[in-house]
Every structure is written in C-alpha cells, then in structure tokens.
Coordinates of C-alpha atoms and ligand atoms in Angstrom, one line a residue:
X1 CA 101.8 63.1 120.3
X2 CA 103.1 63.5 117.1
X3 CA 106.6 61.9 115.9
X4 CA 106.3 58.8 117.1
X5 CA 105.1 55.5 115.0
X6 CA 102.3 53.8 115.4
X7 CA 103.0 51.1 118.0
X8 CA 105.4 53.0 120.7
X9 CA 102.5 55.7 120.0
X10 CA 99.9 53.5 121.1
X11 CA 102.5 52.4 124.1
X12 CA 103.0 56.0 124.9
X13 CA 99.1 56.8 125.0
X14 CA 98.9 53.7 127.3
X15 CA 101.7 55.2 129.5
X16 CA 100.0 58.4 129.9
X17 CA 96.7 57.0 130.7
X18 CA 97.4 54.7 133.6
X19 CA 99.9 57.4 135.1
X20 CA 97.7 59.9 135.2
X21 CA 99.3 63.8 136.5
X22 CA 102.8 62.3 136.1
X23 CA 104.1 65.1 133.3
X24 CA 107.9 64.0 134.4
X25 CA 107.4 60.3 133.9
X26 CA 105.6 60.9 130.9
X27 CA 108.0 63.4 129.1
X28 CA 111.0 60.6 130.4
X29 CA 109.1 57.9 128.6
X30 CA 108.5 59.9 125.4
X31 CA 111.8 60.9 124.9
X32 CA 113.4 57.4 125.1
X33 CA 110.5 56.1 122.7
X34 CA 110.9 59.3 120.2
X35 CA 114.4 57.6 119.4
X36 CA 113.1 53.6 119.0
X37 CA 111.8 54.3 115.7
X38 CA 114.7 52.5 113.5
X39 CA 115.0 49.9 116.2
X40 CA 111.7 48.6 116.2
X41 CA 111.6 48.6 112.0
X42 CA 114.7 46.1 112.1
X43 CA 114.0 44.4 115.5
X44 CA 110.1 43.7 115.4
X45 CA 110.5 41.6 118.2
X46 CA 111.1 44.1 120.6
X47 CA 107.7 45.0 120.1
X48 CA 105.7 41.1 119.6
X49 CA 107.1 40.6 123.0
X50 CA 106.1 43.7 124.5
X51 CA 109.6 44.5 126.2
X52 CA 109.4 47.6 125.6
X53 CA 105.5 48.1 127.2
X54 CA 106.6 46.0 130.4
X55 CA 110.0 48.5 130.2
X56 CA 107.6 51.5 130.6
X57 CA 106.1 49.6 134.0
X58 CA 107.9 49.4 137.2
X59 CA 109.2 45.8 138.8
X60 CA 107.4 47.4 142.0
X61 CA 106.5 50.9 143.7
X62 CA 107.0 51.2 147.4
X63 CA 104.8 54.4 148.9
X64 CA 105.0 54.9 152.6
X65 CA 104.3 57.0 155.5
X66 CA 107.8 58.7 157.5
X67 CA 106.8 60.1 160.9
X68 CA 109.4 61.6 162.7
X69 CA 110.0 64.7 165.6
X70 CA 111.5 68.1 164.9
X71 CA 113.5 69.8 167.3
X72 CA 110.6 71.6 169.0
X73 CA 108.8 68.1 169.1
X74 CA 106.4 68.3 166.5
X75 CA 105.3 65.2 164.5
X76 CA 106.4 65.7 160.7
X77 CA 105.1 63.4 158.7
X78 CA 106.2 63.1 155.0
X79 CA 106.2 61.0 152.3
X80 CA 108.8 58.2 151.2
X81 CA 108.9 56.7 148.0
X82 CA 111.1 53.6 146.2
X83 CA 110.7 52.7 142.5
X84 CA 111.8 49.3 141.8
X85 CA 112.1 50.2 138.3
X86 CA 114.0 46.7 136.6
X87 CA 116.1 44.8 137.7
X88 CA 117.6 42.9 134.2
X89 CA 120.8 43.8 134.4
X90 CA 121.5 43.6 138.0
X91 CA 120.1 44.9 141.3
X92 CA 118.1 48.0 141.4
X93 CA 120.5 51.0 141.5
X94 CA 119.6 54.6 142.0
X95 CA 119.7 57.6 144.3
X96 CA 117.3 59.1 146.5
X97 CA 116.2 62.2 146.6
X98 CA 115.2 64.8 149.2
X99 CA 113.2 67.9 148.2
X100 CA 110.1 69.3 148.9
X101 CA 109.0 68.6 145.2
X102 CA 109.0 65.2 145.4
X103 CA 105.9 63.0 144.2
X104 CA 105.5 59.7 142.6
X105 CA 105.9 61.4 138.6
X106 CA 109.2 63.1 139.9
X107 CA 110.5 59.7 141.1
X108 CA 109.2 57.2 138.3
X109 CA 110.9 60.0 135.8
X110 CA 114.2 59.2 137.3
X111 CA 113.9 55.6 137.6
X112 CA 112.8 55.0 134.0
X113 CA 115.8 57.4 133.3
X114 CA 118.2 55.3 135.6
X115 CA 117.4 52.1 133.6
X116 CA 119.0 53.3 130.6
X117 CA 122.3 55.3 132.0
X118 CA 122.5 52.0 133.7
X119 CA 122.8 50.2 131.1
X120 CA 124.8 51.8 129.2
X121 CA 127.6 52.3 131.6
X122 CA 127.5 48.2 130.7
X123 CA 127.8 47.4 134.4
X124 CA 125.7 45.1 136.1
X125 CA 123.1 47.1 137.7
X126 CA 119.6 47.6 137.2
X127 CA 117.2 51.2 137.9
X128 CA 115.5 52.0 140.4
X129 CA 115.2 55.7 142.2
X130 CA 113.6 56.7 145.6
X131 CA 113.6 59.8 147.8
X132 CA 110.7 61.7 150.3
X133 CA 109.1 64.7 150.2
X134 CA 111.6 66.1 153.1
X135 CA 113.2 69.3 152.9
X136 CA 116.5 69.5 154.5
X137 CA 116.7 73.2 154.4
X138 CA 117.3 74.7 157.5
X139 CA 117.1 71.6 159.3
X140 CA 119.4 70.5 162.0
X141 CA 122.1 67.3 162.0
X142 CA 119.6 66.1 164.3
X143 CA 115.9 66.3 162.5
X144 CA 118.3 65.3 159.2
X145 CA 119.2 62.2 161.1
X146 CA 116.0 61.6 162.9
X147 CA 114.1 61.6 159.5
X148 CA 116.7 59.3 157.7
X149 CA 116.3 57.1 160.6
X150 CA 112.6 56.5 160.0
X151 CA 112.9 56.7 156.5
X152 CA 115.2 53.9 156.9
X153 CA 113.1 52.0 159.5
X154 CA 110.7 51.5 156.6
X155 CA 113.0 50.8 153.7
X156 CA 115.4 48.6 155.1
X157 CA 113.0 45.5 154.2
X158 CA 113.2 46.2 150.4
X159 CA 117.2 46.7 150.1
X160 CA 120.0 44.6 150.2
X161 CA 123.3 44.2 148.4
X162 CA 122.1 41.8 145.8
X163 CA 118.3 43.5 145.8
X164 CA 117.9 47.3 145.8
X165 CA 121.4 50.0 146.2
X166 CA 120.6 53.4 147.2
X167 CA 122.8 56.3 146.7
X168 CA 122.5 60.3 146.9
X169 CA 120.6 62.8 144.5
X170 CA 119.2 66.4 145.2
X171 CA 119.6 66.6 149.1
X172 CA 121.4 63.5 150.0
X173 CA 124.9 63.3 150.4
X174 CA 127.5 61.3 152.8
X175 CA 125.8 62.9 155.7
X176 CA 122.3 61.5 154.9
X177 CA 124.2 57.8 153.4
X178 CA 125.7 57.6 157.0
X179 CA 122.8 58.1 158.7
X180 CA 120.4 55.4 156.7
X181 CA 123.4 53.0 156.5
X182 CA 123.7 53.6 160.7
X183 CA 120.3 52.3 161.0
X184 CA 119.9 49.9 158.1
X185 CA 123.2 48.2 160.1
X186 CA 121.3 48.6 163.5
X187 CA 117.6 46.7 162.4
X188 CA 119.7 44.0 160.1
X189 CA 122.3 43.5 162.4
X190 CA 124.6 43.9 159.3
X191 CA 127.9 45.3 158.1
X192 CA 126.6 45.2 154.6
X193 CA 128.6 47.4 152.7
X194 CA 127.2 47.0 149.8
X195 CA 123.6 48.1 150.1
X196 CA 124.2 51.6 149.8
X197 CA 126.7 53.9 147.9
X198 CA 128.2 57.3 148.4
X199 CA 129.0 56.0 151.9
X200 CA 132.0 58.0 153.6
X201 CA 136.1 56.6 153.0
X202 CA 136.1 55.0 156.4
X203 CA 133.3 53.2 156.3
X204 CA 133.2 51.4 153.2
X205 CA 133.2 53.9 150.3
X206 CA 135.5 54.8 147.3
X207 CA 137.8 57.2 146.0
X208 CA 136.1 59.7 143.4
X209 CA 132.2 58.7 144.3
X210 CA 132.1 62.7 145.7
X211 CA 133.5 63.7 142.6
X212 CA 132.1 61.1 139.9
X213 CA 129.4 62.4 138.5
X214 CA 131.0 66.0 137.7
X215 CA 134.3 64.8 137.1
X216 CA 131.9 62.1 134.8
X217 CA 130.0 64.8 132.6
X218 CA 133.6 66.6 132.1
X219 CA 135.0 63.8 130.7
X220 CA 132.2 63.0 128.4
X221 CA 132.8 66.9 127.0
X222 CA 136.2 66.4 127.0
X223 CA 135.4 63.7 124.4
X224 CA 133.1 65.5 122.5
X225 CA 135.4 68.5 122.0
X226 CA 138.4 65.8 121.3
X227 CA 136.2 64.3 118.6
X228 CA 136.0 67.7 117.1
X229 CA 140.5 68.2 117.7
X230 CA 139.3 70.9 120.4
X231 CA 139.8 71.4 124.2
X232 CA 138.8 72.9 126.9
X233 CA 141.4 75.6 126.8
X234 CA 140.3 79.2 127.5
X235 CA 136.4 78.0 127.0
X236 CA 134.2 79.9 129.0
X237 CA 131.6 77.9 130.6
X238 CA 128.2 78.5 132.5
X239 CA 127.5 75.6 135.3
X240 CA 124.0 75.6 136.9
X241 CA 123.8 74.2 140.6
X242 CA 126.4 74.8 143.2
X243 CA 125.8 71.2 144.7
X244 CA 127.4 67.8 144.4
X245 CA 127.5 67.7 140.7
X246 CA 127.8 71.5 140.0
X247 CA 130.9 71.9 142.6
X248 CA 132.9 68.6 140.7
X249 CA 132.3 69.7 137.4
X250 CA 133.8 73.0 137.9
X251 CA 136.5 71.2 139.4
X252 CA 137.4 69.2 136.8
X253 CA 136.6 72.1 134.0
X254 CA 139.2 74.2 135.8
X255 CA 141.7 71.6 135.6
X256 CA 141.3 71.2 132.1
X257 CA 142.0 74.9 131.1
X258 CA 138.3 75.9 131.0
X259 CA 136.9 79.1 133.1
X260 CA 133.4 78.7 134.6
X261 CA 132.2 82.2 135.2
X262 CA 128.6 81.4 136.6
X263 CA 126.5 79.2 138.7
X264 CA 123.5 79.1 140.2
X265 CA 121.3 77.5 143.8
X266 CA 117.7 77.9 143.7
X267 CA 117.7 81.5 145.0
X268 CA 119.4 82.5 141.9
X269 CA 123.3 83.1 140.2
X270 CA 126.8 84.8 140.7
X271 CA 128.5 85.9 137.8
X272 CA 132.4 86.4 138.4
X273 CA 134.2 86.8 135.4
X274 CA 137.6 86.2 136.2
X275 CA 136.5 82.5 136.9
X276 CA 134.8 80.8 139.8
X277 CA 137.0 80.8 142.7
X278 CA 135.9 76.9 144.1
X279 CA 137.2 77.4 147.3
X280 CA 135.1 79.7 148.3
X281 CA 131.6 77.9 146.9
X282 CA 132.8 74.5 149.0
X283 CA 132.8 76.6 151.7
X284 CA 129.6 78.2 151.4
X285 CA 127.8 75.3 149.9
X286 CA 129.6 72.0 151.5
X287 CA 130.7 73.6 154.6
X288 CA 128.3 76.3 155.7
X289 CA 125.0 74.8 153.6
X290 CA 124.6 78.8 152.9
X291 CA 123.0 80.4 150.0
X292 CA 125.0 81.3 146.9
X293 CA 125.0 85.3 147.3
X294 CA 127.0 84.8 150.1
X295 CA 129.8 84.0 147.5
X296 CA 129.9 87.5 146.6
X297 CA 130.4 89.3 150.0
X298 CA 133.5 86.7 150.4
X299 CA 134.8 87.3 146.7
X300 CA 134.4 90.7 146.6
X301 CA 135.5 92.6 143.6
X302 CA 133.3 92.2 140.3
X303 CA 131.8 88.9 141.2
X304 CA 127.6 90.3 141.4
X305 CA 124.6 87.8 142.5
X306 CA 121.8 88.0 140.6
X307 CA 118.3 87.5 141.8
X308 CA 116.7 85.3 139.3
X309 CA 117.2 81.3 138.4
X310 CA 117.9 82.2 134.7
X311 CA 121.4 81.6 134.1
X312 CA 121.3 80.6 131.0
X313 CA 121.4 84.3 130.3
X314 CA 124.9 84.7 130.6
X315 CA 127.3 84.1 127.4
X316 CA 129.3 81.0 127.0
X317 CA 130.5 78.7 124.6
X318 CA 129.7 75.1 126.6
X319 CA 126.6 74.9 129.2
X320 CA 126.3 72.4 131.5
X321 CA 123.1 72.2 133.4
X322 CA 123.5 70.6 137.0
X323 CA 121.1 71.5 139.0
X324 CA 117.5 69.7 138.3
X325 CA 115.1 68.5 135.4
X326 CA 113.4 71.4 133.2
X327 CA 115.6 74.4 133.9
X328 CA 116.4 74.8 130.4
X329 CA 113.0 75.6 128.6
X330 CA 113.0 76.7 125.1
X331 CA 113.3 80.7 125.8
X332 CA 116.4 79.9 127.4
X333 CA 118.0 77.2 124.9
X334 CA 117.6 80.3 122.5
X335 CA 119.6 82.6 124.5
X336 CA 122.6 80.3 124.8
X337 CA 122.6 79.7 121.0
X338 CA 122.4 83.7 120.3
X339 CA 125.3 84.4 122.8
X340 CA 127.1 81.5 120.9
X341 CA 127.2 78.6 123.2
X342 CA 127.8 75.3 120.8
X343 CA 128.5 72.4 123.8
X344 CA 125.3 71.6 126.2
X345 CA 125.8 68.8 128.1
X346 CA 123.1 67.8 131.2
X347 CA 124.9 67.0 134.7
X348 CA 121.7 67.0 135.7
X349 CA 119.0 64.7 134.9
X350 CA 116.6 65.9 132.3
X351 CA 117.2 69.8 132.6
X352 CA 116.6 70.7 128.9
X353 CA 112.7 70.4 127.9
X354 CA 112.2 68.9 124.7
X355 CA 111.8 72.3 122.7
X356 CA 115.0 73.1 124.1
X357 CA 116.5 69.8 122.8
X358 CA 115.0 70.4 119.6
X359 CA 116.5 74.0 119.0
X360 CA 120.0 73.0 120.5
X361 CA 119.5 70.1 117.7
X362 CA 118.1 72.8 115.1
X363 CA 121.3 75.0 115.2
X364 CA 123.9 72.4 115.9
X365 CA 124.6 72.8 119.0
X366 CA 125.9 69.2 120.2
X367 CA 123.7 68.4 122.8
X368 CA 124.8 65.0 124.9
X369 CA 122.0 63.6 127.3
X370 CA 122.2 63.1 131.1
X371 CA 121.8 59.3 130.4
X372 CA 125.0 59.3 129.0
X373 CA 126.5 62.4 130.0
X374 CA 126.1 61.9 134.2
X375 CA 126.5 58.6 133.9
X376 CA 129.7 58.8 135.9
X377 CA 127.9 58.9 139.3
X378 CA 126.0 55.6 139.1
X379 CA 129.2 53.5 137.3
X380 CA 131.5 54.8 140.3
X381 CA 128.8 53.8 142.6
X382 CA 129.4 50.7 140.4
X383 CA 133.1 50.6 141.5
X384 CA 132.4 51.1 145.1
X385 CA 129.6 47.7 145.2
X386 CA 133.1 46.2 143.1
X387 CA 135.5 47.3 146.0
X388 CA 133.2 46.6 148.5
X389 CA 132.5 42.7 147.5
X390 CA 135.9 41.8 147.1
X391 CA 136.9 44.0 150.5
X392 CA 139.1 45.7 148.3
X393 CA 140.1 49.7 148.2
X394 CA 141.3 50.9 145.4
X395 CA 143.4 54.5 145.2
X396 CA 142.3 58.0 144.1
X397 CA 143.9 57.9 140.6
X398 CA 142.7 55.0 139.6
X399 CA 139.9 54.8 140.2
X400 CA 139.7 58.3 138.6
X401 CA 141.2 56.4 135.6
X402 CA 138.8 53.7 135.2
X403 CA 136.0 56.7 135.9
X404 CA 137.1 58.2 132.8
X405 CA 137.8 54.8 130.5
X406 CA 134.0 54.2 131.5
X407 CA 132.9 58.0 130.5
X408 CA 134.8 57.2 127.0
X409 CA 133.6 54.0 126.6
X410 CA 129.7 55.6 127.0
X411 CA 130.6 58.4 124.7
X412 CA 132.1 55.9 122.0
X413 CA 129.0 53.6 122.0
X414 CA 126.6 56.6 121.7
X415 CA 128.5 57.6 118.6
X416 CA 128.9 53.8 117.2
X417 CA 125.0 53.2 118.1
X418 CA 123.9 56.6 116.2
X419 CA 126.3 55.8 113.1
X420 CA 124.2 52.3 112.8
X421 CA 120.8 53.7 113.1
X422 CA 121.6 56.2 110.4
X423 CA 121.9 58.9 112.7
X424 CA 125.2 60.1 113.0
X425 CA 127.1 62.3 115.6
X426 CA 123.4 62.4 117.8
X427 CA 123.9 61.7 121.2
X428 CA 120.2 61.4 122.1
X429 CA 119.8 58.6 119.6
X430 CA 122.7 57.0 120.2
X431 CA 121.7 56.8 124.1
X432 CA 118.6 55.6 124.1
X433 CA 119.1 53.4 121.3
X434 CA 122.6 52.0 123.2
X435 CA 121.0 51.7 126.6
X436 CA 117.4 49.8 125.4
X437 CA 119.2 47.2 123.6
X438 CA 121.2 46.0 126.8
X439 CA 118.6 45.9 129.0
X440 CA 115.6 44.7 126.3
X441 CA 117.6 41.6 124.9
X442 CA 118.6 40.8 128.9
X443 CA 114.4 41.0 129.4
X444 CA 113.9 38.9 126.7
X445 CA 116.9 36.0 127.7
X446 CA 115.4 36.3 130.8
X447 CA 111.8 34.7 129.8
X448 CA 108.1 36.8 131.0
X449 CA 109.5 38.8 133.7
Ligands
NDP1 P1 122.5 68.7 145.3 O1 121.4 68.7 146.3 O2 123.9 68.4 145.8 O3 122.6 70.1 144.5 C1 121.5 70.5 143.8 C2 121.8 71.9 143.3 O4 120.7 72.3 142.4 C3 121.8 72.9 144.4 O5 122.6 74.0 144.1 C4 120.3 73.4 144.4 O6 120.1 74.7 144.9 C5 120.0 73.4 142.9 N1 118.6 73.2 142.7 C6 117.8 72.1 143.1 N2 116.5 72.2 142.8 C7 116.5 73.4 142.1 C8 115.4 74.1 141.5 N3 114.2 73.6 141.6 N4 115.7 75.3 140.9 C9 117.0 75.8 140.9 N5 118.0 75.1 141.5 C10 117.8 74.0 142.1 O7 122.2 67.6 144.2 P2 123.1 66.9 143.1 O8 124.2 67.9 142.7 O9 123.5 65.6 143.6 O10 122.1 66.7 141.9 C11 121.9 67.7 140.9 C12 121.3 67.0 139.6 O11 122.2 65.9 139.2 C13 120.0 66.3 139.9 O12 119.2 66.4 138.7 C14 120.4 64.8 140.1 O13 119.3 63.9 139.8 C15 121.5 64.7 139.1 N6 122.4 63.6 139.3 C16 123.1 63.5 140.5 C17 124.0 62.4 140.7 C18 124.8 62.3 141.9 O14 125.7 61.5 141.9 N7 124.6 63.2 142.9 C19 124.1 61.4 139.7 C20 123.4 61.7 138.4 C21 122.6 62.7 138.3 P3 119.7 74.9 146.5 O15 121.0 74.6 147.2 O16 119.2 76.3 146.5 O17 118.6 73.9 146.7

C-alpha cells in the first residue's frame, strides 16, 4: 500500500495478514491510518506504545450459532456476530445489523469505524458493532421475532448497561429493539433500560433517536454550507436509501429549503423532480415494508423508477449517500462532479471507496466522512443511555437542540483538528485525527489494556 509511512505501513501489513478475506475491515483500517501521518511525527508515543496496533485489534469477537423456526417449521440457522471493539471511553456502543451480507469483515469494518465516531461525539461510549446474517425480507412479525429471540438468548450474556449497548443499523429498527429488549428483560429478569437503544417512546426510549442520524448528517451540511455563507435553499439534492437514515434526512433537507429529487432501495431509484413527496415513501417503506417503485404508481405524474442501483447518475448539487458501504465507486464520484454536485456527505457508513474520496478531494468537492457526518445516531443513542440513568425524559425540541449543538460541536473540531495538522478545511483528516486522539490518550491513561 502506498501513502502510508513506514510504521502504520508495517501496522497495516500486519492488519491485513492476520484478517485474512476481510476487504471492509481492511479498507476501514487504511483509511483511518492514511490520515495519522502528522500525528505520529509529533506524537511518537502513539506508536512506542503500540496504541494504535492494539486499536486495530478488537477487546473481544463473539461468533455464534442462531437456530430458530420459520413459519412452515423449518430450522434456519444463521450466523450472529458481536465485536467488542474498545471499550476506553466507555461501554461498547454500536448497532446491529441484519442483512444477508453479513460476515465477520462487514462487522469488524463497522466496529473499528464506530470507535472513532464515538469518540468524537466526545461522549462516553466506546465501539463495538454486531448483527447476523438474517434477512428480514419477506419475513413475518413472527419469524422477525422468533429470530431476535434466539439471537438474544445467546447475546444477553455479553450486554449490559455498563458493558455492551446495542442499537439498530441495516435491518433493525424499533420493531427488532423491542423484540431483543422483550427477551433480554425475560432471561435477566431485568428492566434495564439502558442496555439497548432505539427502544420505542413507551418503553424507555427518546425523542429524535428515529430521526437522529438523518436529522444528524443534515445538520453537519447545514454547517458546512454555513461555513461557506450558503444554505440549503433551492439546493437540489440526491439521497440514496429510502430507510431509517435516508427517510430523516430528507426530512430534515426539506425543512431547510432543500428539494431531494431522488432516492434509492436496493432494487433501484425514483426520480421525481418536483421533490420527494415523504409521505408517501414512510408509507411504502415504514409502513407497508414495500419496494420503492411502488412510490411511482402512488405519485403518479412525472415521478419514473428506474431499474438500476446507480443513482448517483442523476444531477445535483449536494449527495448524500445513506444507504450502505461502497455504493459510491469512482465511476460514479465522476458523474456527480460532471453534473456539478460540490457537497457529498456519507449518511451511510463508508459508501464512497477511496478512489471516490480521492476525486471528490481532487476537484474540491467537500467531502465530510460518516465518522463525523452520521454521528448523530450513536450521540442521541448517547442521550437516551443519559435519560434512561437518571429516569429522566426529555422533550422533542430539545433534545433535537442538543442533537444539533453535538453535530456542530463534531463539525467544529474536525475543522480545528485539520487547521492544526496543516490540513485545512479536510474533513477526513480532521476526523480521524479528532477521533484517535480521544480514544488513544484514554488507552494510554488507562495502562496495557
Ligand atoms: P435501513 O435498513 O433502515 O435502510 C437501508 C436502506 O439502504 C434501504 O433503503 C435499503 O434498501 C438500502 N440498502 C441496503 N443495502 C443495500 C445495498 N446493498 N444496495 C443498495 N441499497 C441498499 O438502514 P439504516 O437507514 O439504518 O442504515 C443505512 C446506513 O446508515 C448503513 O450504512 C448504516 O450502517 C448507517 N448508519 C445507520 C445508523 C442508524 O442510526 N440507523 C447510524 C449511523 C450509520 P432495501 O430496502 O431494498 O434493502
């Protein structure tokens, strides 16, 4: 790997070797390690003490078997997985996951990932990311609940509220949370709010967790564009995904004055050029769990579905990828810098390959990472461990307010942690650099751990 020098090279060669087949993990760890350079040169401590080689290896990796029987009564047996990634800051805190994409590189990715959003949200929680194999698609309330149910049946042992937090990703919501927090309460014999987030607003959660993590990456735009006396006023923008993060960010984009004129689920896009009409993706996505052509027969008129997962062909001016990691590749970074787009910002984690980082980079596109620029999920999940230890509930707006001091608080220390480096206005730089310092000076107060 070129770009790198010579010691985080040799860490990265080391990384790749033992975790062999994991691409995702690999590409996770190079990217953070591609922006240490300047770190390392004035702190060579980081490296004498190896924080930065135990970084790149988890705390603990839970791999288990999850049997469970569909609705004709047929075993299914899939795979569950927990990365305990570190725990330095706080407890382990990340989502799980439910696709049938799943594997040990896919999850390690995202925990490494998770380590560094978390700390730069600079709230006490460590990273850690889980998830199975499972595909939810198609699959009744029931077989959902029966799987989480077993899933949980194994977990439960490694959580707790001052140990491991779940939450939601890809294919968990407040359905799946109510189901694993149903058992975990039923094997524990404990009301223990605290061990999971995203839970539902009767039982324990907060205000804005639905919306954080879109509302989140909004926010973070909205301070890039205000650092450059613009807004997002009449700004067309293209939104990949149509789930949790996709459906708040276009929320929160419409409010501002900004018109979202495609998105995207895995079967492909609908373009509508008058502007999104939300209502009618919650219903088709939240409420009917439907595919995203089905948007077009309900909007009628000029909105068209298109049969292909690149949306990134359609013009805009800001991007905002929330769907899943690599759906940006090069090819497509180039089309949205022909049509003009000049704001990419990942909802997602890690949807733009690094050529496609490097060519946003290369023409000046600001590009702001998902460590900083999704943040807004995990620090809300934050709030809701807060509310739920002092048996406190606080209200919509303000805990919408303190979602978005958080978001300018992350934005601000990218820019103050790239200005120092001698990189200025680089939001990659900035958010590694911001969110390794935390966590690597907490390792090393913390002794050989
Ligand atoms: P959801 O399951 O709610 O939605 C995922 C969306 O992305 C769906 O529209 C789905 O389409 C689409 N999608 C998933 N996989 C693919 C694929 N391989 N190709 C094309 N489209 C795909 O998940 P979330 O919205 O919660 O998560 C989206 C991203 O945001 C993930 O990268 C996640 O890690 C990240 N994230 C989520 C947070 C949260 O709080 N939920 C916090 C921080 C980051 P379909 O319906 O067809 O499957």
């Amino acid at each position: 790997m070129n770009g790198l020098p010579d010691k985080l090279h040799d860490i990265y060669e080391e990384v790749a070797r033992r975790n062999a087949g994991e691409a995702e993990f690999h590409q996770s760890v190079y990217e953070v390690l591609t922006s240490l350079g300047p770190v390392v040169q004035k702190h060579p401590e980081y490296v004498d003490s190896e924080v930065i080689r135990r970084l790149c290896e988890p705390e603990r990796q839970i791999i288990f078997r999850v049997p469970w029987v569909d609705d004709r009564g047929t075993v299914q047996i899939n795979r569950g997985f927990r990365v305990e990634f570190n725990s330095a800051l706080g407890p382990f805190k990340g989502g799980l996951r439910f696709h049938p994409s799943v594997y040990l590189g896919i999850v390690k990715f995202l925990g490494f990932e998770q380590i560094f959003k978390n700390s730069l949200t600079g709230m006490p929680i460590g990273g850690g990311k889980g998830g199975a194999d499972f595909d939810p698609k198609g699959r009744s309330d029931n077989e959902v609940m029966r799987f989480c149910q077993s899933l949980m049946t194994e977990l439960y042992r490694h959580l707790g509220e001052y140990t491991d937090v779940p939450a939601g990703d890809i294919g968990v919501g407040q359905r799946e949370i109510g189901y694993l927090f149903g058992q975990y309460k039923r094997i524990t014999n404990r009301y223990e709010s605290g061990v999971l987030t995203g839970k539902g607003m009767t039982w324990g959660g907060s205000q804005v967790r639905t919306e954080a993590t879109g509302y989140g990456t909004v926010f973070f735009v909205n301070e890039i564009l205000k650092a450059k006396n613009d807004t997002f006023e009449g700004k067309r923008v293209v939104v990949s995904g149509s789930g949790n993060v996709a459906i708040y960010a276009i929320e929160k984009i419409q409010e501002l004055g900004g018109t979202v004129v495609a998105c995207s689920d895995s079967s492909g896009f609908v373009v509508d050029e008058k502007g999104v009409d939300l209502d009618i993706i919650k219903e088709v996505k939240e409420v009917r769990r439907a595919r995203i052509a089905d948007y077009v027969d309900i909007r009628g008129g000029a909105a068209h579905f298109v049969e292909d997962r690149n949306v990134w062909s359609v013009p805009c001016e800001i991007a905002l990828p929330c769907a899943t990691q690599n759906e940006i590749n090069g090819d497509e970074a180039r089309a949205l810098i022909t049509n003009g787009c000049r704001v990419v910002a990942e909802g997602a984690n890690m949807p733009c390959s690094p050529d496609a980082v490097k060519y946003f980079t290369e023409a000046g596109v600001t590009f702001a990472p998902g460590k900083a620029a999704n943040a807004g999920g995990v620090a809300t999940s934050a709030l809701e461990m807060q509310q739920n230890a002092s048996r406190d509930s606080w209200t919509f707006a303000d805990t919408e307010m303190r979602l978005e001091q958080i978001m300018r608080r992350i934005h601000n220390r990218c820019l103050v942690t790239a200005d120092e480096y001698g990189q200025p206005g680089n939001y990659v730089a900035g958010a590694n650099i911001a969110g390794f310092i935390r966590v690597a000076d907490a390792m090393l107060s913390l002794g050989l751990v």
